[in-house]
Amino acid sequence: MARTAGGRGGTEVPAWVEPMLAKPDGGRLREGPEWAYEYKLDGYRACMRISPAGTTVLTSRNGIDFTAEFAGLGGVLAEALEGRAAVLDGEIVVYNEAGEIDFGALQERRGRFQTHGTSRRGEPFDDVPVRYLAFDLLQLGTEKLLNEPYDERRLLLTGLPMPDPYRISTVRGFTFTELAADRRTPAHLLEHVVSSGHEGLVAKHRTSVYNPGRRSDAWLKHPLTRTTEVVICGYRPGQGRITGRMGGLLLGAHDPGTGDLVYIGDVGTGFSEAERSRLQTRLDALARRSHPFAVTPPREDTVRARWVDPVLVGEVEYRHFTRGAGRLRHTAWRGLRQDKEPREVLKPQQPGPRGAEPARIATEAPGTGEPPEAPVRLGPKITVQAGERRLTLSNLDKVLYPDGFTKGEVINYYSRIAPVLLPHLSGRPITFIRFPDGVEGEQFFEKNVPHGAPAWLPTVRPARSGSRGAGEAVTYALLDELGALVWAANLAALELHIPQWTVGADGARRPPDRLVFDLDPGPGTSIVHCCRVAERLHDALTADGLTPFAKTSGSKGMQLYCAVSTGDPAAPSAYAKKLAQRLARETPDDVTAVMAKAQRTGRVFIDWSQNNPAKTTVAPYSLRGRDQPTVSTPVTWDEVRSCRRPAQLVFTADDVLDRVGEQGDLFAGLDTARADLP
């Protein structure tokens, strides 16, 4: 139950509180009873401070005094507070005729104030009324509430009378539990957000305290449009009907790694005629002879350019941010941001604005009850304790998947899945597929341990069989502990591939201990067709005394595994090939055992060659380098038999963590079901 905050202090206006900031949620709206949701507002963030006498001061997120500009908001809550001081956090917004929050209208109003503010100071802009929407209460009376949990602060805020809701009111909030009681979900709430024209949602952890000036995992924003702040670095003069005015702006932002100001593209649409004129006046006063960037932009982008001092911050909408060139595409102007400093503006991370703060890394094993040691921040790097190892991680905010899944989230996934993944990697040389620039960039296989690997990382150099000799042997990494797994994830080694054999303590290769069938759907087929083939393989394998386990490939197909005993390294391939050829003979229109791609159309290819000692297969619980952070996921035979749509067997990292929490490791019984290879 919330405490009653009260008491009457002096006549002084309370001190300004630097606002707490939200992190991007990577495109995944958080769910669960610990979360509450508020509308994401498209306006000016402002701290409202009210003295016991009713004096009201409005301050922007970076300390600019908004009081005179929004004078109509002053004194509204004075009577309702009954002589108590208060500090509120909220957003100043303008509504359009459709009842939607309109940032452009707010910008127009601001432009008029800056042009005529001196002569009209104190005179309200009645044609563009503003509204203050409060979403947090930081002080009431003499009591500061920063260390109270969100639920407590929210209860006190909603208990305040709002005598004039046209000017000041409270942002609507919803808890996950309240939504569930109405048989609704956060997805339903998001649908309403879309239809009502709001910018998105902010999920807030209900036990979180208010951390001034911090960007916290406890507040996660889920925007519906891509926007980013930009630094205005120059412009192209207008032509035709806009001759004499700015035609398009040349934009910059700071590289989060180096701090350099870099060119990120231009914007030429979204301006009103009045705004073009106002901007031209501002730009004329900031003229300079040369560009302000650390690296000269391409000549074709700067024809007719006129440069300005990089002191103005604006905001644009955009569809894409290209990787190689680092350019915003399909931009539209939204307006100047007086509440932002140029040094705060960082270039977006491919493919969209995901923030510049690293994701929190959970490096403890789930279920151990051991909290992770607090990260030690080293600028763009942090150090974490991963099991027994102290590791330095970097570029955690780097987006590796198009949906916004970052390297920090990759490390978080591998850290949390480690208890069930590591047993399947133990003793098996690892082949990495690395994606240093994300899944849309270049990828490469890496068998040899990379330079700079930690000295404690175990390695193995199994001798090659055949005539090529030991001189071509590869030094592989072994991932037998949490620290090694986190180290690999920090290299953007998204995919982990392993052979069907292990090495002994002396590094010698042991005989194969697993049999694998890789079911690859050809053109015109899908994992649904793989499931039908898997059912037939299941029956054949069990008839031979083996116990098959199934998993998705994390891509289009699936794999079946059996634990086997054999002293002949060539035997698993021979057995798998014989069985694959049998199914192909029985149903030649549905199955092929031939590797040639011309034979695969309309058929499922049973790849028996994965049993060759030189081959590897993606490990259970490994991420895949696809459009989404999908995972090679163990599944039950009931799931295989009931699969009728490909989407039924597509699992992302979050899905897999939930599945393991509910079902445990579905591959846990694999090695205990070992049988002699027929």
XYZ file of C-alpha atoms in Angstrom:
678
model
C 0.000 0.000 0.000
C 1.300 3.438 -0.881
C 2.351 5.770 1.865
C 0.640 9.121 2.079
C 3.146 11.763 1.106
C 2.320 15.117 2.547
C 3.641 18.033 4.482
C 4.034 21.643 3.544
C 7.484 22.947 2.882
C 8.675 26.479 2.249
C 7.927 28.687 -0.713
C 10.856 27.488 -2.820
C 10.301 25.642 -6.076
C 11.709 22.077 -5.708
C 14.974 21.255 -7.453
C 14.971 19.986 -11.036
C 15.247 16.214 -11.454
C 17.054 15.014 -14.558
C 14.686 12.610 -16.330
C 15.009 8.851 -16.300
C 15.166 7.459 -19.848
C 13.817 4.329 -21.523
C 15.800 1.827 -23.544
C 14.540 0.422 -26.855
C 13.013 -3.031 -26.398
C 14.476 -4.443 -29.610
C 11.031 -4.838 -31.143
C 9.747 -7.261 -28.493
C 7.147 -5.878 -26.119
C 7.766 -7.370 -22.668
C 4.974 -9.344 -21.025
C 4.280 -10.680 -17.539
C 2.677 -9.602 -14.254
C 5.769 -7.574 -13.332
C 5.140 -5.089 -16.177
C 2.921 -2.042 -16.604
C 2.318 -0.139 -19.837
C 1.870 3.522 -20.720
C 1.325 5.281 -24.022
C 4.535 6.493 -25.642
C 3.979 10.219 -26.202
C 5.184 12.338 -29.092
C 5.917 15.700 -27.518
C 8.412 17.569 -25.360
C 9.601 15.814 -22.209
C 9.260 18.209 -19.290
C 9.707 18.206 -15.539
C 6.955 20.212 -13.794
C 8.011 21.672 -10.437
C 5.438 23.328 -8.222
C 6.175 25.254 -5.039
C 3.851 25.192 -1.995
C 2.686 28.662 -3.074
C 1.732 27.336 -6.524
C 4.629 28.761 -8.556
C 5.169 26.424 -11.499
C 8.400 25.899 -13.416
C 8.688 23.717 -16.525
C 12.102 22.373 -17.504
C 13.037 20.336 -20.582
C 14.952 17.068 -20.423
C 18.250 18.914 -20.909
C 17.531 21.801 -18.561
C 15.924 24.394 -20.874
C 13.314 26.579 -19.168
C 9.939 26.015 -20.875
C 7.928 28.048 -18.357
C 7.325 31.183 -20.453
C 6.691 29.249 -23.645
C 3.968 27.149 -22.030
C 2.688 29.714 -19.561
C -0.850 28.341 -19.783
C 0.213 25.287 -17.778
C 1.320 27.332 -14.771
C -0.706 27.226 -11.565
C -3.194 24.614 -12.778
C -2.455 22.160 -9.958
C -1.817 24.701 -7.189
C -5.259 24.523 -5.568
C -5.473 20.745 -5.849
C -2.118 20.335 -4.088
C -3.425 22.258 -1.048
C -0.154 23.979 -0.271
C 2.100 21.013 -0.980
C 5.086 21.098 -3.287
C 5.270 18.594 -6.141
C 7.582 17.420 -8.910
C 6.042 15.626 -11.877
C 7.570 14.004 -14.928
C 5.603 14.106 -18.157
C 5.249 15.264 -21.722
C 3.918 18.474 -23.290
C 1.754 17.620 -26.302
C -0.615 19.143 -28.851
C -3.676 17.393 -30.262
C -4.926 17.778 -33.822
C -8.521 17.878 -35.066
C -8.630 14.061 -35.198
C -7.824 13.852 -31.492
C -4.324 12.525 -32.128
C -1.101 13.833 -30.623
C 0.558 15.917 -33.340
C 4.271 16.615 -32.952
C 4.297 18.715 -36.116
C 1.679 21.085 -34.687
C 3.748 21.402 -31.515
C 6.766 22.254 -33.638
C 4.795 24.891 -35.564
C 3.742 26.448 -32.276
C 7.346 26.458 -31.068
C 8.517 28.121 -34.277
C 5.964 30.904 -33.831
C 6.995 31.384 -30.207
C 10.643 31.696 -31.138
C 9.788 34.230 -33.833
C 7.307 36.305 -31.848
C 7.903 35.153 -28.277
C 9.424 38.400 -27.073
C 6.499 40.525 -28.191
C 3.899 37.961 -27.136
C 5.499 36.685 -23.932
C 2.749 35.837 -21.497
C 0.119 35.806 -24.251
C -1.261 32.271 -24.747
C -1.340 30.629 -28.155
C -5.053 29.905 -27.919
C -5.246 28.486 -31.438
C -2.762 25.709 -30.519
C -3.508 24.695 -26.915
C -1.026 22.429 -25.182
C -1.581 19.734 -22.618
C 0.759 18.314 -19.983
C 0.437 14.543 -19.599
C 2.052 13.401 -16.354
C 3.360 9.856 -16.038
C 5.415 9.986 -12.847
C 5.424 11.709 -9.456
C 8.893 12.373 -8.033
C 8.050 14.511 -5.002
C 4.890 15.308 -3.055
C 5.056 17.713 -0.171
C 8.458 17.421 1.446
C 8.824 13.757 0.582
C 10.990 12.690 -2.334
C 9.696 9.555 -4.036
C 12.623 8.575 -6.273
C 13.350 5.397 -4.310
C 9.733 4.291 -4.132
C 8.689 1.523 -6.566
C 6.843 2.472 -9.743
C 3.541 1.086 -8.419
C 3.729 3.315 -5.337
C 4.546 6.441 -7.336
C 1.831 5.657 -9.853
C -0.775 5.222 -7.105
C 0.108 8.582 -5.584
C 0.045 10.259 -9.012
C -3.376 8.919 -9.946
C -4.643 10.029 -6.543
C -3.910 13.680 -7.307
C -6.980 15.700 -8.353
C -6.760 17.062 -11.897
C -8.927 20.199 -11.810
C -8.429 21.026 -15.507
C -7.803 17.859 -17.540
C -7.760 19.921 -20.752
C -4.462 21.353 -19.578
C -2.982 18.762 -17.187
C -3.911 15.122 -16.779
C -2.339 11.726 -16.128
C -1.189 9.376 -18.862
C -3.306 6.239 -18.933
C -1.570 3.193 -17.567
C -2.327 -0.520 -17.707
C -0.788 -3.401 -15.816
C -0.374 -6.799 -17.418
C -2.613 -8.238 -14.682
C -5.379 -5.714 -15.354
C -5.258 -6.512 -19.054
C -5.389 -10.251 -18.328
C -8.414 -9.769 -16.058
C -10.193 -8.183 -19.025
C -9.102 -11.159 -21.195
C -6.762 -8.816 -23.019
C -3.045 -8.948 -23.769
C -0.351 -6.326 -24.422
C -0.786 -7.181 -28.110
C -4.431 -6.066 -27.890
C -3.280 -2.855 -26.227
C -0.783 -2.316 -29.028
C -3.572 -2.706 -31.600
C -5.425 0.090 -29.816
C -2.262 2.204 -29.841
C -2.036 1.780 -33.612
C -5.681 2.669 -34.222
C -5.615 5.707 -31.918
C -2.528 7.250 -33.506
C -0.174 6.989 -30.516
C 3.551 6.604 -31.089
C 3.911 3.320 -29.205
C 4.074 1.904 -25.693
C 6.516 2.094 -22.813
C 6.753 -1.006 -20.607
C 7.774 -0.203 -17.024
C 8.824 -2.661 -14.373
C 6.426 -2.275 -11.473
C 9.078 -2.536 -8.766
C 11.548 -0.132 -10.386
C 12.800 3.011 -8.680
C 13.314 6.297 -10.532
C 16.938 6.700 -11.656
C 17.543 10.338 -12.703
C 19.585 10.715 -15.868
C 19.857 6.963 -16.422
C 18.670 4.900 -19.368
C 17.325 1.837 -17.622
C 16.242 -1.704 -18.493
C 13.298 -1.087 -16.170
C 11.721 1.215 -18.797
C 11.555 -0.225 -22.313
C 10.078 1.723 -25.213
C 8.244 0.026 -28.064
C 7.907 2.612 -30.868
C 5.704 2.070 -33.895
C 7.658 4.404 -36.172
C 11.382 4.789 -36.725
C 12.614 8.201 -35.745
C 16.029 9.526 -34.896
C 17.639 12.777 -33.846
C 20.056 14.382 -36.311
C 22.547 17.237 -36.277
C 21.976 19.810 -39.021
C 25.346 20.259 -40.730
C 24.385 21.996 -43.975
C 21.702 22.459 -46.596
C 21.011 22.689 -50.295
C 19.392 25.940 -51.489
C 15.859 25.510 -52.784
C 14.982 25.768 -56.454
C 11.829 26.638 -58.361
C 9.010 27.723 -56.068
C 11.253 27.523 -52.975
C 14.131 29.564 -54.412
C 15.616 31.678 -51.622
C 14.756 29.136 -48.967
C 16.304 25.944 -47.733
C 15.570 22.998 -50.043
C 16.964 20.068 -48.068
C 19.090 19.551 -44.976
C 22.384 17.641 -44.808
C 22.493 15.564 -41.655
C 25.083 14.251 -39.263
C 25.344 12.222 -36.061
C 28.101 11.017 -33.786
C 29.659 7.606 -34.146
C 29.016 5.906 -30.766
C 32.416 4.218 -30.868
C 34.676 7.129 -31.780
C 32.558 10.188 -31.027
C 33.265 11.545 -34.538
C 30.600 13.567 -36.314
C 29.731 11.597 -39.465
C 27.498 12.247 -42.457
C 24.283 10.144 -42.423
C 22.234 11.514 -45.342
C 19.710 14.239 -46.055
C 16.044 15.167 -45.717
C 14.001 17.234 -48.168
C 10.361 16.495 -47.323
C 8.050 17.183 -44.402
C 8.686 20.939 -44.199
C 5.913 23.534 -44.180
C 6.551 26.739 -46.107
C 6.757 28.703 -42.863
C 9.245 26.248 -41.415
C 11.502 26.482 -44.465
C 11.622 30.249 -44.000
C 12.327 30.019 -40.269
C 15.059 27.435 -40.797
C 16.684 29.557 -43.493
C 16.952 32.450 -41.043
C 18.606 30.174 -38.463
C 20.952 28.637 -41.018
C 22.091 31.991 -42.398
C 23.403 32.923 -38.956
C 25.418 29.683 -38.685
C 27.183 29.730 -42.078
C 30.716 28.329 -42.306
C 33.130 27.705 -45.172
C 33.745 23.945 -44.856
C 31.890 20.833 -43.763
C 32.053 19.857 -40.065
C 32.443 16.074 -40.527
C 35.413 13.944 -39.501
C 35.420 12.419 -43.012
C 34.486 14.293 -46.182
C 31.071 13.131 -47.475
C 30.741 11.756 -51.024
C 30.952 14.476 -53.644
C 27.697 13.435 -55.309
C 25.853 14.025 -52.020
C 27.244 17.511 -51.463
C 26.800 19.252 -54.818
C 25.540 22.819 -54.147
C 25.921 22.229 -50.397
C 26.207 25.116 -47.976
C 27.637 24.276 -44.600
C 26.646 25.466 -41.125
C 27.973 25.085 -37.601
C 26.617 21.780 -36.216
C 24.632 23.215 -33.299
C 20.997 22.593 -34.313
C 19.327 19.268 -33.529
C 16.317 17.996 -35.439
C 14.287 14.840 -35.716
C 13.423 12.796 -38.804
C 11.352 9.758 -39.650
C 12.966 7.155 -41.889
C 12.467 3.671 -43.268
C 15.990 2.284 -43.469
C 19.522 2.923 -42.301
C 21.953 1.317 -44.743
C 24.858 -0.644 -43.366
C 27.756 -0.026 -45.701
C 27.273 3.657 -46.413
C 25.566 4.433 -43.122
C 22.775 6.519 -44.689
C 19.215 7.278 -43.694
C 16.767 6.440 -46.478
C 13.213 7.671 -47.176
C 13.392 10.478 -44.644
C 10.794 13.050 -43.614
C 11.355 16.063 -41.388
C 9.614 16.183 -37.992
C 11.072 19.340 -36.512
C 13.807 20.909 -34.416
C 14.543 19.467 -30.979
C 15.385 22.261 -28.575
C 15.511 19.705 -25.772
C 18.497 17.823 -27.210
C 22.178 18.710 -27.405
C 24.239 17.879 -30.527
C 26.617 15.750 -28.467
C 23.689 13.496 -27.506
C 22.908 12.611 -31.121
C 24.269 9.180 -32.090
C 23.893 7.578 -35.493
C 21.290 4.793 -35.694
C 22.440 1.216 -35.459
C 21.529 -0.906 -38.488
C 18.682 -1.422 -39.255
C 16.880 1.099 -37.057
C 17.167 3.338 -34.017
C 17.786 0.966 -31.165
C 19.508 3.312 -28.776
C 23.111 3.579 -27.802
C 22.970 1.872 -24.433
C 24.236 -1.707 -24.092
C 21.773 -4.416 -23.184
C 22.049 -5.825 -19.686
C 23.986 -9.063 -19.671
C 22.748 -11.914 -17.520
C 25.809 -14.107 -17.186
C 24.628 -16.308 -14.342
C 23.318 -19.795 -14.979
C 19.514 -19.950 -14.644
C 18.326 -21.576 -11.503
C 21.546 -21.093 -9.562
C 20.133 -18.274 -7.495
C 23.394 -16.411 -7.940
C 22.921 -12.811 -9.094
C 25.324 -11.583 -11.754
C 28.154 -9.430 -10.556
C 27.503 -5.793 -11.427
C 29.148 -4.915 -14.763
C 32.120 -2.583 -14.628
C 31.616 -0.017 -17.418
C 34.637 0.957 -19.504
C 33.170 3.440 -21.995
C 31.946 1.393 -24.978
C 33.051 -1.808 -23.199
C 31.966 -3.535 -20.000
C 33.421 -6.313 -17.923
C 31.258 -9.097 -16.535
C 31.734 -12.173 -14.428
C 30.719 -15.264 -16.427
C 31.067 -18.248 -14.168
C 34.722 -18.363 -13.155
C 35.859 -15.982 -15.894
C 36.132 -12.202 -15.966
C 35.404 -11.047 -19.527
C 35.453 -7.722 -21.324
C 32.539 -7.340 -23.745
C 32.128 -4.694 -26.407
C 29.570 -3.190 -28.809
C 26.670 -4.719 -26.925
C 24.185 -2.376 -28.594
C 25.236 -3.469 -32.098
C 22.208 -4.776 -33.972
C 22.861 -8.234 -35.408
C 19.359 -9.125 -36.646
C 16.935 -6.987 -38.697
C 14.330 -7.090 -35.924
C 16.759 -5.224 -33.647
C 18.194 -8.197 -31.719
C 21.544 -6.912 -30.483
C 24.861 -8.525 -29.639
C 24.066 -7.909 -25.993
C 20.887 -9.931 -26.393
C 22.805 -12.709 -28.164
C 25.163 -12.917 -25.194
C 22.210 -12.799 -22.816
C 20.541 -15.697 -24.659
C 23.638 -17.890 -24.672
C 24.263 -17.099 -21.009
C 20.768 -18.156 -20.019
C 20.596 -21.243 -22.238
C 24.062 -22.411 -21.151
C 22.909 -25.050 -18.596
C 21.149 -27.074 -21.316
C 23.443 -26.184 -24.229
C 26.846 -26.876 -22.695
C 26.302 -30.646 -22.180
C 25.709 -30.979 -25.933
C 28.933 -29.091 -26.725
C 31.135 -30.797 -24.154
C 34.147 -32.459 -25.701
C 33.108 -31.572 -29.256
C 35.360 -29.302 -31.373
C 33.418 -26.188 -32.330
C 33.102 -24.660 -35.772
C 31.811 -21.098 -35.562
C 29.865 -19.153 -38.130
C 30.517 -15.529 -37.291
C 28.485 -12.487 -38.328
C 30.556 -9.476 -37.177
C 28.281 -7.005 -39.022
C 25.031 -8.843 -38.372
C 23.162 -11.412 -40.407
C 22.784 -9.037 -43.348
C 26.548 -8.559 -43.564
C 29.350 -10.908 -44.478
C 29.606 -14.199 -42.632
C 32.480 -16.642 -42.375
C 33.229 -20.100 -41.029
C 35.947 -20.286 -38.417
C 37.403 -23.597 -37.347
C 40.773 -22.465 -36.014
C 40.727 -20.641 -32.698
C 40.978 -16.921 -33.537
C 43.936 -14.809 -32.512
C 43.441 -13.144 -29.153
C 41.541 -16.044 -27.603
C 41.987 -16.150 -23.811
C 44.772 -18.369 -22.506
C 42.332 -20.331 -20.345
C 40.226 -21.438 -23.340
C 40.684 -25.201 -23.904
C 41.610 -26.187 -27.451
C 42.145 -29.426 -29.285
C 44.071 -30.382 -32.425
C 42.715 -33.773 -33.504
C 44.829 -35.390 -36.228
C 43.237 -35.651 -39.646
C 42.640 -39.081 -41.043
C 43.718 -39.965 -44.584
C 46.733 -38.986 -46.631
C 46.813 -35.252 -46.014
C 48.629 -35.695 -42.735
C 48.758 -33.898 -39.446
C 50.243 -30.794 -40.984
C 46.786 -29.615 -41.987
C 45.240 -30.242 -38.579
C 42.983 -27.552 -37.201
C 43.139 -26.154 -33.661
C 39.529 -26.060 -32.477
C 37.992 -24.354 -29.474
C 36.132 -26.390 -26.875
C 33.203 -24.650 -25.188
C 32.872 -26.544 -21.935
C 31.964 -23.691 -19.583
C 29.889 -20.536 -19.382
C 32.839 -18.175 -19.803
C 33.850 -19.840 -23.073
C 30.296 -19.581 -24.409
C 30.092 -15.878 -23.547
C 33.512 -15.306 -25.117
C 32.291 -16.868 -28.376
C 29.048 -14.876 -28.345
C 31.052 -11.676 -27.930
C 32.754 -12.539 -31.244
C 29.293 -12.549 -32.878
C 29.676 -16.321 -33.332
C 25.941 -16.753 -33.741
C 26.031 -20.330 -35.025
C 27.783 -23.217 -33.269
C 28.368 -26.370 -35.325
C 29.663 -29.658 -33.937
C 30.689 -33.110 -35.261
C 29.079 -36.409 -34.283
C 32.158 -37.404 -32.270
C 34.032 -36.158 -29.202
C 37.663 -35.963 -28.147
C 39.187 -37.593 -25.099
C 41.251 -35.956 -22.381
C 44.344 -36.579 -24.507
C 42.784 -34.787 -27.500
C 42.390 -37.998 -29.498
C 39.258 -38.355 -31.615
C 36.808 -40.924 -30.288
C 34.521 -43.067 -32.475
C 31.211 -41.479 -33.499
C 28.591 -41.495 -30.757
C 25.696 -39.868 -32.610
C 23.802 -40.663 -35.774
C 22.138 -37.741 -37.545
C 19.669 -37.329 -40.418
C 19.467 -33.794 -41.798
C 16.107 -33.248 -43.521
C 16.372 -30.419 -46.037
C 13.147 -29.287 -47.762
C 13.585 -28.651 -51.478
C 11.781 -25.940 -53.483
C 8.032 -26.311 -53.103
C 8.286 -28.077 -49.741
C 8.655 -26.963 -46.117
C 9.326 -28.269 -42.644
C 5.788 -29.709 -42.738
C 6.961 -32.156 -45.414
C 10.088 -32.829 -43.335
C 7.842 -33.830 -40.438
C 6.105 -36.460 -42.583
C 9.485 -37.905 -43.581
C 10.653 -37.708 -39.959
C 7.682 -39.847 -38.891
C 8.720 -42.561 -41.346
C 12.341 -42.371 -40.189
C 11.156 -42.614 -36.584
C 9.389 -45.882 -37.292
C 12.354 -47.312 -39.196
C 14.868 -46.320 -36.507
C 12.816 -47.653 -33.613
C 12.357 -50.898 -35.534
C 16.157 -51.149 -35.603
C 16.350 -50.654 -31.833
C 17.360 -46.955 -31.871
C 15.696 -44.038 -30.074
C 15.359 -40.957 -32.314
C 15.177 -37.382 -31.033
C 14.001 -34.491 -33.231
C 14.955 -30.826 -33.469
C 14.367 -28.019 -35.906
C 17.357 -26.746 -37.843
C 16.401 -23.181 -36.914
C 16.175 -22.499 -40.643
C 13.872 -24.416 -43.021
C 14.433 -28.030 -42.087
C 14.988 -30.365 -39.174
C 17.329 -33.069 -37.879
C 16.879 -36.439 -36.210
C 19.496 -37.798 -33.779
C 20.171 -41.161 -32.224
C 22.893 -41.959 -29.699
C 24.858 -44.927 -31.021
C 27.836 -47.106 -30.219
C 30.198 -48.126 -33.010
C 33.891 -48.645 -33.486
C 33.822 -47.849 -37.187
C 33.904 -44.112 -38.115
C 32.410 -44.883 -41.536
C 29.521 -46.992 -40.235
C 27.040 -44.188 -39.364
C 27.232 -42.706 -42.870
C 26.789 -46.116 -44.462
C 23.760 -46.931 -42.311
C 22.164 -43.490 -42.812
C 22.715 -43.630 -46.583
C 21.118 -47.065 -46.827
C 18.038 -45.943 -44.876
C 17.717 -42.686 -46.857
C 17.910 -44.574 -50.153
C 15.225 -46.979 -48.970
C 12.772 -44.150 -48.226
C 13.613 -42.541 -51.571
C 12.836 -45.787 -53.417
C 9.546 -46.186 -51.565
C 8.345 -42.620 -52.271
C 10.486 -41.133 -55.075
C 8.081 -38.226 -55.542
C 8.513 -37.135 -51.909
C 12.055 -38.051 -50.874
C 15.525 -37.925 -52.428
C 18.815 -39.219 -51.100
C 20.781 -37.502 -53.875
C 22.634 -34.313 -53.075
C 22.200 -32.747 -56.550
C 19.930 -29.715 -56.288
C 18.185 -30.617 -59.535
C 16.748 -33.664 -57.756
C 15.297 -31.733 -54.800
C 12.360 -29.785 -56.249
C 9.180 -30.945 -54.550
C 11.123 -33.398 -52.389
C 12.770 -33.600 -48.978
C 16.478 -34.365 -49.200
C 17.671 -36.765 -46.491
C 21.265 -35.661 -46.037
C 22.990 -38.757 -44.695
C 26.448 -37.282 -45.331
C 26.331 -35.233 -42.110
C 27.670 -38.409 -40.447
C 30.991 -38.108 -42.240
C 33.628 -37.451 -39.529
C 34.705 -34.303 -41.421
C 31.177 -32.824 -41.354
C 29.445 -30.784 -38.659
C 25.797 -30.045 -37.870
C 24.312 -27.064 -36.070
C 24.191 -27.735 -32.334
C 20.960 -28.017 -30.355
C 19.994 -24.571 -28.980
C 22.340 -22.723 -31.361
C 21.098 -19.480 -32.852
C 20.933 -19.257 -36.644
C 21.996 -16.392 -38.880
C 18.566 -15.763 -40.393
C 16.217 -12.760 -40.553
C 15.101 -13.460 -36.982
C 17.069 -14.862 -34.021
C 15.681 -18.353 -34.594
C 17.122 -21.329 -32.754
C 17.763 -24.979 -33.602
C 15.165 -26.258 -31.164
C 14.509 -29.748 -29.767
C 10.854 -30.718 -30.245
C 8.612 -33.531 -29.082
C 7.304 -36.219 -31.393
C 3.789 -34.986 -30.672
C 4.843 -31.611 -32.099
C 6.310 -33.317 -35.162
C 3.171 -35.381 -35.789
C 0.789 -32.442 -35.320
C 2.734 -29.962 -37.478
C 0.572 -28.679 -40.347
C 1.989 -25.171 -40.768
C 5.684 -24.127 -40.918
C 5.113 -21.438 -38.278
C 4.298 -24.134 -35.717
C 7.969 -25.135 -35.609
C 9.636 -21.720 -35.728
C 11.156 -20.756 -32.387
C 13.083 -17.594 -31.515
C 15.539 -17.149 -28.662
C 12.796 -15.886 -26.345
C 10.535 -18.806 -27.279
C 13.269 -21.312 -26.525
C 14.067 -19.828 -23.131
C 10.368 -20.109 -22.261
C 10.212 -23.692 -23.580
C 13.228 -24.776 -21.562
C 11.751 -23.137 -18.484
C 8.561 -25.146 -18.928
C 9.822 -28.432 -20.454
C 13.505 -28.635 -19.623
C 15.959 -30.032 -22.163
C 14.061 -32.280 -24.597
C 17.438 -33.695 -25.671
C 18.436 -34.581 -22.115
C 17.699 -38.289 -22.613
C 19.633 -38.615 -25.855
C 22.872 -40.046 -24.478
C 21.108 -42.333 -22.005
C 19.196 -43.941 -24.899
C 22.392 -45.140 -26.580
C 22.250 -48.391 -28.561
C 24.547 -50.317 -30.864
C 24.453 -49.109 -34.444
C 22.702 -51.814 -36.511
